[in-house]
mmCIF file of C-alpha atoms and ligand atoms in Angstrom:
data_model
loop_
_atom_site.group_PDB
_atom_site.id
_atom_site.type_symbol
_atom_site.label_atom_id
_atom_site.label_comp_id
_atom_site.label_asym_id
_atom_site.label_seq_id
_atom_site.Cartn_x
_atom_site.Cartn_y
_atom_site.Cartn_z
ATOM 1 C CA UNK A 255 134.649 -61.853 -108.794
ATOM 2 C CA UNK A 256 136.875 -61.138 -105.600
ATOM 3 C CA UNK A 257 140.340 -60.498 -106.413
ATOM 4 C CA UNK A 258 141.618 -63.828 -105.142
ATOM 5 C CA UNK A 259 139.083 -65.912 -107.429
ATOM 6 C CA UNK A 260 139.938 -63.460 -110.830
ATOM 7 C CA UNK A 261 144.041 -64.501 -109.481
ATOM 8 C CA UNK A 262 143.443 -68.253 -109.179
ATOM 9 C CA UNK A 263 141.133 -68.133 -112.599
ATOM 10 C CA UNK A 264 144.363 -66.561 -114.015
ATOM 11 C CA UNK A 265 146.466 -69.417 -112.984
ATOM 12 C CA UNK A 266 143.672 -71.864 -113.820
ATOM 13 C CA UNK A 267 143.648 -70.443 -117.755
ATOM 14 C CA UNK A 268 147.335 -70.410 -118.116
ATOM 15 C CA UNK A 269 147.388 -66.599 -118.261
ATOM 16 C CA UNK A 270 149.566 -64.234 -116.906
ATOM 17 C CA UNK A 271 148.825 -62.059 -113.957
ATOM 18 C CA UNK A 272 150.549 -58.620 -113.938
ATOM 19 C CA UNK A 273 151.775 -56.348 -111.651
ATOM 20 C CA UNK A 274 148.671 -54.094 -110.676
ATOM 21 C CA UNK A 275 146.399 -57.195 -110.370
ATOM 22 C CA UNK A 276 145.679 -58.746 -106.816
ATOM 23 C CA UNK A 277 147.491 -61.806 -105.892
ATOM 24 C CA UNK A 278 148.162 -63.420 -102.701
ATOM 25 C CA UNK A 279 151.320 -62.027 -100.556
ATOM 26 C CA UNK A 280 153.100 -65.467 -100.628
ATOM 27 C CA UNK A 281 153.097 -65.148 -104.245
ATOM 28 C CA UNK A 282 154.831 -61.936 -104.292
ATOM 29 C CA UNK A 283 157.346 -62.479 -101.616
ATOM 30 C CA UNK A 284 158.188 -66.653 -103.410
ATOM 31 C CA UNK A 285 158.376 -64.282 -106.608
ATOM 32 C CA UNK A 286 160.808 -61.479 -105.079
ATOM 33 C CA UNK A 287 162.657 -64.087 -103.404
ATOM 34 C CA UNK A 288 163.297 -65.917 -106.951
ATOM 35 C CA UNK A 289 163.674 -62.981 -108.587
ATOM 36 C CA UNK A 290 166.135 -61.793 -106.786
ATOM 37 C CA UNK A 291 168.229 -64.336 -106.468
ATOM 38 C CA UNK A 292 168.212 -64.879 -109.798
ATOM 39 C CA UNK A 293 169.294 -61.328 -110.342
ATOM 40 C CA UNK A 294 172.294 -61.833 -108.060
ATOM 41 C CA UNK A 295 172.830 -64.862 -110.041
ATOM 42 C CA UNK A 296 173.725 -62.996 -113.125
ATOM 43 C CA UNK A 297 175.721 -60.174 -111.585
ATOM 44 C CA UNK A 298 177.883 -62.384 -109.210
ATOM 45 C CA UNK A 299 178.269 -64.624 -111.975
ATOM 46 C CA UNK A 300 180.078 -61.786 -113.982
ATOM 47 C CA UNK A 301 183.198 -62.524 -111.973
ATOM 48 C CA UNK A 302 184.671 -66.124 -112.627
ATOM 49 C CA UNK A 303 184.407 -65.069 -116.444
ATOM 50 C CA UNK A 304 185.329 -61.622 -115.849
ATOM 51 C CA UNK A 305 188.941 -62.546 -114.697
ATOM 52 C CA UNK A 306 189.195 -64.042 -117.817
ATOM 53 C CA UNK A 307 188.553 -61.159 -119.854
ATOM 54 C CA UNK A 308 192.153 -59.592 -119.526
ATOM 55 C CA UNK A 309 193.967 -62.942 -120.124
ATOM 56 C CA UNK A 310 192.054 -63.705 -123.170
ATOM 57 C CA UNK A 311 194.422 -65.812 -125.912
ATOM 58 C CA UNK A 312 193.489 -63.500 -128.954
ATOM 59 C CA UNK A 313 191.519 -60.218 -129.719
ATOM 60 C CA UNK A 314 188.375 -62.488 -131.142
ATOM 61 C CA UNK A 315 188.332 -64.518 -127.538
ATOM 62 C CA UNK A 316 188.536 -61.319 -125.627
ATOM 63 C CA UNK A 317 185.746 -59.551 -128.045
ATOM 64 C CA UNK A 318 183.311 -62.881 -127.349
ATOM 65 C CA UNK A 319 183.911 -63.045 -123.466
ATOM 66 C CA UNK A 320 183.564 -59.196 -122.995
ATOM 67 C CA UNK A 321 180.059 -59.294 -124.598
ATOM 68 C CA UNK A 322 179.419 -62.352 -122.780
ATOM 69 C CA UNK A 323 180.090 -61.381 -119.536
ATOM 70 C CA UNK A 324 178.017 -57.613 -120.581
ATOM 71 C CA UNK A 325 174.709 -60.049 -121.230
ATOM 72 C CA UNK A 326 174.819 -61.124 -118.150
ATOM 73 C CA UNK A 327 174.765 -57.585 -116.477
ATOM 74 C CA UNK A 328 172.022 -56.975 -118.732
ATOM 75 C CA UNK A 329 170.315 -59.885 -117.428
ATOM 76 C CA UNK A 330 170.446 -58.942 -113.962
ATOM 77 C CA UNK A 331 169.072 -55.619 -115.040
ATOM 78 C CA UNK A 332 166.502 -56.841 -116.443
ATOM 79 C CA UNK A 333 165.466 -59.294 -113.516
ATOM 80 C CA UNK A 334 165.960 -56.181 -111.227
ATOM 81 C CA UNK A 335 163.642 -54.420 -112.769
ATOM 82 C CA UNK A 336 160.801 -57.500 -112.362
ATOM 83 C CA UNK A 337 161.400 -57.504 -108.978
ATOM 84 C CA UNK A 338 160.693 -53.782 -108.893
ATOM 85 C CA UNK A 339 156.952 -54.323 -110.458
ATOM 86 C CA UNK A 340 156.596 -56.025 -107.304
ATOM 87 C CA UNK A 341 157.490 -52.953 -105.114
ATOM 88 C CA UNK A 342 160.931 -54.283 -104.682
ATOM 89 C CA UNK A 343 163.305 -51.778 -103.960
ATOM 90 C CA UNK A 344 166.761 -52.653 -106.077
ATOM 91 C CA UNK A 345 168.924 -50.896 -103.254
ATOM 92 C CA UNK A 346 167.461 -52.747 -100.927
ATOM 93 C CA UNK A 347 168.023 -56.129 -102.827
ATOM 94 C CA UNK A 348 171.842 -55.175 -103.260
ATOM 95 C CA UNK A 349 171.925 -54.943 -99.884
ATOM 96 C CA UNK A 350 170.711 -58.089 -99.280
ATOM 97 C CA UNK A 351 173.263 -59.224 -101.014
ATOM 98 C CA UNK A 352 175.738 -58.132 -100.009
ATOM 99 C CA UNK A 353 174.840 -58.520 -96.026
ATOM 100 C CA UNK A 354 174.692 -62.088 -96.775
ATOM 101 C CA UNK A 355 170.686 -62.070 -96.160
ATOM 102 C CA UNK A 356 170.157 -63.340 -100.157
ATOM 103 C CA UNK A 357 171.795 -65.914 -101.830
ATOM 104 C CA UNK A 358 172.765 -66.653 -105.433
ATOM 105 C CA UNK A 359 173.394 -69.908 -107.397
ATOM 106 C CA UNK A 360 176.321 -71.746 -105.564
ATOM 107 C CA UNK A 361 178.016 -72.604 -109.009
ATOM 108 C CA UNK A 362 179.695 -68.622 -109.095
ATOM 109 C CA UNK A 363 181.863 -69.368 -105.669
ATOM 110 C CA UNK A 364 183.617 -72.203 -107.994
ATOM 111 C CA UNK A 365 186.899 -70.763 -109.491
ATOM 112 C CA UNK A 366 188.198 -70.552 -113.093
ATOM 113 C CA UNK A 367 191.503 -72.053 -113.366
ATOM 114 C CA UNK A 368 192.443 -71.965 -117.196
ATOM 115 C CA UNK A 369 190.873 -70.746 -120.269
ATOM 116 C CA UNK A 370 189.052 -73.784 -120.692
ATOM 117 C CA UNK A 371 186.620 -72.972 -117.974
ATOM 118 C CA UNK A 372 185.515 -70.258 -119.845
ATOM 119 C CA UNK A 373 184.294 -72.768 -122.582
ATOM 120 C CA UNK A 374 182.660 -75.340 -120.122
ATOM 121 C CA UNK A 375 180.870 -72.652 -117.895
ATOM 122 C CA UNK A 376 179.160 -71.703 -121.754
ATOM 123 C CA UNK A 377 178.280 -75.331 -122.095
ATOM 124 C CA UNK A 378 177.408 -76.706 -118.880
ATOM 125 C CA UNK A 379 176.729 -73.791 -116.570
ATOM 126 C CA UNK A 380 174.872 -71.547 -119.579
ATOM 127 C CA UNK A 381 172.946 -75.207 -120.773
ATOM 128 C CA UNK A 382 171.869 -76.104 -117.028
ATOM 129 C CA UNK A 383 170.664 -72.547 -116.743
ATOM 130 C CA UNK A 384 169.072 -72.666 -120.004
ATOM 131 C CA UNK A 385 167.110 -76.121 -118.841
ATOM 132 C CA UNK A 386 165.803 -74.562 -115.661
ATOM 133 C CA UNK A 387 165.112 -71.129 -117.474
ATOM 134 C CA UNK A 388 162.928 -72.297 -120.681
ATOM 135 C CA UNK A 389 160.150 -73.216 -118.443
ATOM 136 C CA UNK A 390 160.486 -69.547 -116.805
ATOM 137 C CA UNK A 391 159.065 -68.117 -120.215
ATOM 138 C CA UNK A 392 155.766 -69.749 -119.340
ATOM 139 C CA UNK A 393 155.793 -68.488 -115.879
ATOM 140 C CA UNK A 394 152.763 -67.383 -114.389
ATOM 141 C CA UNK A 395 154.438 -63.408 -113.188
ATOM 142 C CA UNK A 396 153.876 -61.769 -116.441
ATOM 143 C CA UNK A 397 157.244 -59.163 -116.288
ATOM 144 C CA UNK A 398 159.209 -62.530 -115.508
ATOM 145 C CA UNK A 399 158.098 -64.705 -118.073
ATOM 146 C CA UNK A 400 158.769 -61.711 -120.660
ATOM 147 C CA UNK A 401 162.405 -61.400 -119.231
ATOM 148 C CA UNK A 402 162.905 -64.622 -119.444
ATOM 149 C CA UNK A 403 162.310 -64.769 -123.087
ATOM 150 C CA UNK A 404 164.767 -62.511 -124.046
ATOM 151 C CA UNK A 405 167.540 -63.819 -121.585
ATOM 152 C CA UNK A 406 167.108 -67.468 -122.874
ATOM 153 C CA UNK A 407 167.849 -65.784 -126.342
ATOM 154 C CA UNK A 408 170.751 -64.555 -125.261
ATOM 155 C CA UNK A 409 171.923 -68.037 -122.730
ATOM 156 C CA UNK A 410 171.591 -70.197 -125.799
ATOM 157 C CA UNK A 411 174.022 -67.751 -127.901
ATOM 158 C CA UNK A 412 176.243 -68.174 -124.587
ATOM 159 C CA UNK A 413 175.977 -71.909 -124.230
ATOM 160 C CA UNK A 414 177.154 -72.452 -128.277
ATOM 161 C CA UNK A 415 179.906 -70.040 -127.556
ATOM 162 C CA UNK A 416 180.995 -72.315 -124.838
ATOM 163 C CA UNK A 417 180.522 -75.157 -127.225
ATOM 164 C CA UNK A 418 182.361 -73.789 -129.583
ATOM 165 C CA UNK A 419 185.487 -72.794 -127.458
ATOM 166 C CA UNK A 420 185.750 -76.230 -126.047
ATOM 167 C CA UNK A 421 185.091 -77.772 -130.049
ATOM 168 C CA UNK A 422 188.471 -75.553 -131.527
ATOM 169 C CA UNK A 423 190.669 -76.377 -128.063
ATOM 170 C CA UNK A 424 189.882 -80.154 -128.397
ATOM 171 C CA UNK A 425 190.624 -79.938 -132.410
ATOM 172 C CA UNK A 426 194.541 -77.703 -130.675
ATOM 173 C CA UNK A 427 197.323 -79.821 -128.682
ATOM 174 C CA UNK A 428 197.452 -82.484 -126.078
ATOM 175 C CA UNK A 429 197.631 -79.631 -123.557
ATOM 176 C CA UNK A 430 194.648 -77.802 -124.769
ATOM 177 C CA UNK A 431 192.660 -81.042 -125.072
ATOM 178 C CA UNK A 432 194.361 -81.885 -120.835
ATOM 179 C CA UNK A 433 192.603 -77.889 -120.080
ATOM 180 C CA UNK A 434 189.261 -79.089 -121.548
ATOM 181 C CA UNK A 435 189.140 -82.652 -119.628
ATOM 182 C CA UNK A 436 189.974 -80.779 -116.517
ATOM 183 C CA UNK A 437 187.847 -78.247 -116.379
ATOM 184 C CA UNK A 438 184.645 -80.802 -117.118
ATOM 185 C CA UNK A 439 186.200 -82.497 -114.189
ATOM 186 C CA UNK A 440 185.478 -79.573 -111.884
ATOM 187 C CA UNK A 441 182.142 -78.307 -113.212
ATOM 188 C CA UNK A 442 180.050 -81.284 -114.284
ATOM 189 C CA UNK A 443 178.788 -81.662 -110.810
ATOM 190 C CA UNK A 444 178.367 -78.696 -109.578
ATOM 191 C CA UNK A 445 176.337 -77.927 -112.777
ATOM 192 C CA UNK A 446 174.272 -81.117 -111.919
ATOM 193 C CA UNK A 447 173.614 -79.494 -108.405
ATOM 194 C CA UNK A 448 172.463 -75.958 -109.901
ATOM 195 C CA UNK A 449 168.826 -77.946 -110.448
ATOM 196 C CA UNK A 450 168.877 -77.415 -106.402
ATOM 197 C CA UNK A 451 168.428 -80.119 -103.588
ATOM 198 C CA UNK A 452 166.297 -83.719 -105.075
ATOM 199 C CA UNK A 453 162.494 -83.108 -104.892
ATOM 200 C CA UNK A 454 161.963 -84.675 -101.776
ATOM 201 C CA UNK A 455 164.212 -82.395 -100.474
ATOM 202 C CA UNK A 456 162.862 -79.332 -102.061
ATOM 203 C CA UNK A 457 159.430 -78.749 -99.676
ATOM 204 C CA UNK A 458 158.939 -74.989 -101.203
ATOM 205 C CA UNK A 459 158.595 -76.155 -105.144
ATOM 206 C CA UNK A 460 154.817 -77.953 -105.163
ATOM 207 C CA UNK A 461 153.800 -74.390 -104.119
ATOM 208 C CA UNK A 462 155.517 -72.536 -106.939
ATOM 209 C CA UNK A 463 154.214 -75.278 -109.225
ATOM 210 C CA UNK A 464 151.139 -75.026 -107.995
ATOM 211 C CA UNK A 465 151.232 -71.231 -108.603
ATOM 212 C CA UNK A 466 152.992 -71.744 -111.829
ATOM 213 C CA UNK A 467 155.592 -69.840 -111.085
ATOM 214 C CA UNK A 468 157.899 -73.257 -111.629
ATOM 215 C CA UNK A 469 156.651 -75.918 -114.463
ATOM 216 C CA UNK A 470 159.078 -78.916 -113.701
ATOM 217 C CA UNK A 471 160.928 -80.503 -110.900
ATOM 218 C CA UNK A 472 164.351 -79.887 -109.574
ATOM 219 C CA UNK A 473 164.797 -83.728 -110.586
ATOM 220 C CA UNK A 474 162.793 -83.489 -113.794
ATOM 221 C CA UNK A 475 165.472 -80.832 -114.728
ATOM 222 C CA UNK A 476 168.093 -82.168 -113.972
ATOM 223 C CA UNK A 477 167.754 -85.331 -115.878
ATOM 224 C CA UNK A 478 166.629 -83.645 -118.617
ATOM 225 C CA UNK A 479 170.232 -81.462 -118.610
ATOM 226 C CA UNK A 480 172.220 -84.944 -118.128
ATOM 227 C CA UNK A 481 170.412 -86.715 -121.041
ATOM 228 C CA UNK A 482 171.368 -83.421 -123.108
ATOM 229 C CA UNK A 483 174.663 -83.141 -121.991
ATOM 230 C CA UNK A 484 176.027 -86.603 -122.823
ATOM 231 C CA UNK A 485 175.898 -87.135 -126.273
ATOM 232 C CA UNK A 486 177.346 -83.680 -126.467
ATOM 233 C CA UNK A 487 179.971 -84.523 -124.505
ATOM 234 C CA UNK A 488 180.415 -87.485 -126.967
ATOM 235 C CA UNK A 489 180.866 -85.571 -129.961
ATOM 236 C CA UNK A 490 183.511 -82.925 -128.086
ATOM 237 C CA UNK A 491 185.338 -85.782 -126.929
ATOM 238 C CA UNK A 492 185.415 -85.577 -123.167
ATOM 239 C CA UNK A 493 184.085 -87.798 -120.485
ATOM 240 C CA UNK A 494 181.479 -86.905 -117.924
ATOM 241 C CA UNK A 495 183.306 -87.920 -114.299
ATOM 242 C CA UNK A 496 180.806 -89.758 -113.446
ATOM 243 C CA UNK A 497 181.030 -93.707 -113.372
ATOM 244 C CA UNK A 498 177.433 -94.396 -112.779
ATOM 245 C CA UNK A 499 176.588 -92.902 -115.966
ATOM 246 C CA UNK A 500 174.837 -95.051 -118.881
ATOM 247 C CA UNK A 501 171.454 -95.002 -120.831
ATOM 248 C CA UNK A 502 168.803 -97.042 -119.771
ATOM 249 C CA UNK A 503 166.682 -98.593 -122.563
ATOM 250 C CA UNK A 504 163.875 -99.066 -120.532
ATOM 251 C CA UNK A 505 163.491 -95.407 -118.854
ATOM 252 C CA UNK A 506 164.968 -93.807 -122.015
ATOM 253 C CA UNK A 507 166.541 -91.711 -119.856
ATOM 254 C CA UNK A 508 170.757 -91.138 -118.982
ATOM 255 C CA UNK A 509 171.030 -93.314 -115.257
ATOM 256 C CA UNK A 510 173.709 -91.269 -113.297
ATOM 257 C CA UNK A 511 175.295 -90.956 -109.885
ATOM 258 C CA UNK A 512 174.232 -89.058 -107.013
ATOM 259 C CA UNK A 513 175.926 -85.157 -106.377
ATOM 260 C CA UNK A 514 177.532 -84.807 -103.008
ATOM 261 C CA UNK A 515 174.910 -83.142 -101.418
ATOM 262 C CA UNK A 516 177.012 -82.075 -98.035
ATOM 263 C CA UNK A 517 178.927 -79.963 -100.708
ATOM 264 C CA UNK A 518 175.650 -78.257 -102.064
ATOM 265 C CA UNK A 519 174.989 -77.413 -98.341
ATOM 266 C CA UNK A 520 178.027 -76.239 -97.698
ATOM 267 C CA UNK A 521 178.628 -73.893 -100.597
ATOM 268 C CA UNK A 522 175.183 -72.394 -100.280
ATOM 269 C CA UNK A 523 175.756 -71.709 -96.681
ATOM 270 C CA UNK A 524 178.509 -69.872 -97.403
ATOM 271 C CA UNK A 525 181.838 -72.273 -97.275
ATOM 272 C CA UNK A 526 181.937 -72.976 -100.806
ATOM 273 C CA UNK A 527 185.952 -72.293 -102.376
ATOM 274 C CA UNK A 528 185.381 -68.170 -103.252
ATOM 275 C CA UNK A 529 181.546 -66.884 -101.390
ATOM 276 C CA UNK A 530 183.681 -64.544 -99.223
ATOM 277 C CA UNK A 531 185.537 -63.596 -102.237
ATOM 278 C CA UNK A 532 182.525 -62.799 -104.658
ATOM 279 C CA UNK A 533 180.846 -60.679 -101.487
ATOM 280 C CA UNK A 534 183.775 -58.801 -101.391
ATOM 281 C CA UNK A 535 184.233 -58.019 -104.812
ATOM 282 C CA UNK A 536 180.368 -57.454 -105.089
ATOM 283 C CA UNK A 537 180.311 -54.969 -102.019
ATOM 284 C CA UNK A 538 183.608 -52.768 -103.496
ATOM 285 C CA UNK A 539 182.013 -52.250 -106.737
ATOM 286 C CA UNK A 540 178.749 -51.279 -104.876
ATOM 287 C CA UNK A 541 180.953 -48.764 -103.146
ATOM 288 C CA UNK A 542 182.940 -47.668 -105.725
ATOM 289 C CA UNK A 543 179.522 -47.297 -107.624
ATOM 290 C CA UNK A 544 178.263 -45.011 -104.756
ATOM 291 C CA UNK A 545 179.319 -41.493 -106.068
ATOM 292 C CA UNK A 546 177.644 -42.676 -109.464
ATOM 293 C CA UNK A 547 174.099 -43.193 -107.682
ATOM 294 C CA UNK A 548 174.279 -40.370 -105.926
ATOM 295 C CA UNK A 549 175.152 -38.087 -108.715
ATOM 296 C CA UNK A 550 172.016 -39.651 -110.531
ATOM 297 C CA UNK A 551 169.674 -39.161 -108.075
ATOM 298 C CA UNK A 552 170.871 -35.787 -107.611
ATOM 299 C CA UNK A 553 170.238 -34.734 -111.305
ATOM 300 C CA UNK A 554 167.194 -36.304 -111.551
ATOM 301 C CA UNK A 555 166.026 -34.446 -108.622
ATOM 302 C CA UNK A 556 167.097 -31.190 -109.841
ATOM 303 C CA UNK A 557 165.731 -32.123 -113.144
ATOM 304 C CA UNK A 558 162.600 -32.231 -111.410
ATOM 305 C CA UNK A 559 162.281 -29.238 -109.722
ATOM 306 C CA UNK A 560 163.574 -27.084 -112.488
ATOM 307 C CA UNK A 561 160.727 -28.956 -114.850
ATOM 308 C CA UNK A 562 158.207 -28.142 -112.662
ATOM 309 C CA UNK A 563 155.253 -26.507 -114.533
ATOM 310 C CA UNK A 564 157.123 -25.877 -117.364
ATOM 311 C CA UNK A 565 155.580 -29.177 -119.460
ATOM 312 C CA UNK A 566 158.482 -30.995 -119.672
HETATM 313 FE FE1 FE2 B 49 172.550 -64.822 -117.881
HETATM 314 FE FE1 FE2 B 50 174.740 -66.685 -119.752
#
C-alpha cells in the first residue's frame, strides 16, 4: 500500500496515525494550526486567573488557584510538545504569538473583576473546554489524543474547583451571592461562543471531521455545554442571562438565544476588552525568559561537546 492509502485506512479503522507515518500536508499544517492555538490557549489563559493569585481571600484559595493556574502551563507544555512531533518548532510558535500571526481562544482577553470569576471561569470556561476537549481524546493525531487524555483529567478537577468556589460563596452573604450573579453575567456568553462561529459558518470543520481530527460540531458542542450547564446552574442558584432559554420536550434539548456574533469577530480580530494587554504580558515574559533559553541551550551544547566519545 502507498502511504496515502495505509493513512486513509488508518482513519477508516479508527486508529491513530503517528508522527513518522505519511499523511497528507493539509493534515499536518490543520493539526499544527490547532495545536498551536490550543497551546496558546492554555498559556495566555494563565493570566486572568493569575492576577488572582496574590489577592486570594485565604491560604487554601491561594494554594487551589496557584496549582490551577500551574496545570495549565503544563498543558501548554504538553500541547507544545505535539506540535513538535510534527516538526513544529516551539520558538517559532511563540513567535507567532506573539507577532499577532496565531490566535488563541477569545474568552482569555475577557477580564476578571472579583473573586467570583475565578469560580465561574472553573465552571463555565473549564466545562466548555472540557465539552470541546473529550472528543480530542479520540482524535485521529496519536500524540494529541494522548495529551488530551491527561489534560481532560486535570480540566474536570478544574471545572469542580470552580463549582465548588461558586457552591461556598452562594452558601456566604448577599454580597458574595451579588459577585457570583455578576460574574455569570459576564462569562455565560462568551463561554457559549468558545464552541467557535455556528456550523454554517465554520467552512474548515467537515475537513477535520472528515480527517477525524474533530468528532462533533461547533453547534453539536455547544448545545451539549448549555443542556449541561443549566441544571447546574439550578442547583448553585444563579440564572443563565439568557431569556430565550427553556427545555424543549420535543428536541430534549435546552432552546437558547443566539451569541452576538459581531462580538466573537471582534474579539478574535483583536478588539476584544484586554488582546493588546495579554500580547504584552505574553511578549515581556518571553523576554524576560530570554537569558533562561539561552543559558540552556548553551549548557546543553557544551554538554555535548564535552560528552563526545566519552559514552555518555
Ligand atoms: Fe487547561
Ligand atoms: Fe483548566
Amino acid at each position: 500500500m502507498t502511504g496515502e492509502e495505509i493513512f486513509a485506512d488508518t482513519i477508516a479503522r479508527d486508529q491513530r496515525v503517528e508522527p513518522r507515518d505519511w499523511m497528507p500536508d493539509g493534515y499536518r499544517q490543520t493539526l499544527i494550526r490547532q495545536i498551536a492555538q490550543h497551546a496558546h490557549s492554555e498559556i495566555i489563559g494563565m493570566q486572568p486567573e493569575g492576577e488572582w493569585i496574590t489577592r486570594a481571600p485565604s491560604l487554601r484559595r491561594k494554594a487551589i488557584l496557584l496549582a490551577k493556574v500551574q496545570d495549565e502551563a503544563g498543558h501548554g507544555l504538553y500541547l507544545y510538545s505535539a506540535a513538535e512531533t510534527l516538526g513544529a518548532d516551539r520558538g517559532d510558535l511563540t513567535q507567532r504569538l506573539i507577532e499577532g500571526r496565531q490566535k488563541y481562544s477569545s474568552i482569555f482577553n475577557y477580564p476578571t473583576l472579583s473573586f467570583a470569576d475565578v469560580g465561574v471561569i472553573g465552571w463555565l470556561v473549564d466545562g466548555a473546554a472540557i465539552c470541546n476537549q473529550v472528543p480530542l481524546c479520540r482524535s485521529s493525531f496519536g500524540p494529541y489524543a494522548r495529551a488530551m487524555i491527561r489534560i481532560c483529567k486535570e480540566e474536570s478537577f478544574h471545572q469542580r474547583q470552580g463549582y465548588e468556589l461558586l457552591m461556598t460563596m452562594m452558601g456566604g452573604t448577599p454580597e458574595q451571592r451579588d459577585m457570583v450573579q455578576d460574574a455569570v453575567d459576564r462569562w455565560w456568553w462568551p463561554s457559549l461562543m468558545m464552541f467557535g462561529p455556528p456550523d454554517a459558518d465554520s467552512p474548515n470543520s467537515a475537513r477535520s471531521m472528515a480527517w477525524k481530527i474533530k468528532r462533533h460540531s461547533n453547534d453539536e458542542l455547544r448545545q451539549r455545554f448549555v443542556d449541561m450547564s443549566v441544571p447546574q446552574a439550578e442547583a448553585l442558584g444563579v440564572t443563565l442571562p439568557d431569556p430565550e432559554l427553556r427545555w424543549n420536550a420535543e428536541r430534549e434539548h435546552y432552546d437558547f438565544g443566539t451569541p452576538d456574533w459581531s462580538e466573537l469577530q471582534r474579539v478574535i480580530t483583536g478588539d476584544g476588552p484586554l488582546n493588546r494587554q495579554r500580547i504584552a504580558r505574553r511578549r515581556q515574559a518571553d523576554s524576560d525568559g530570554a537569558w533562561v533559553r539561552e543559558a540552556a541551550a548553551a549548557y546543553a551544547e557544551k554538554q555535548r561537546s564535552a560528552g563526545n566519545g566519552s559514552g555518555r
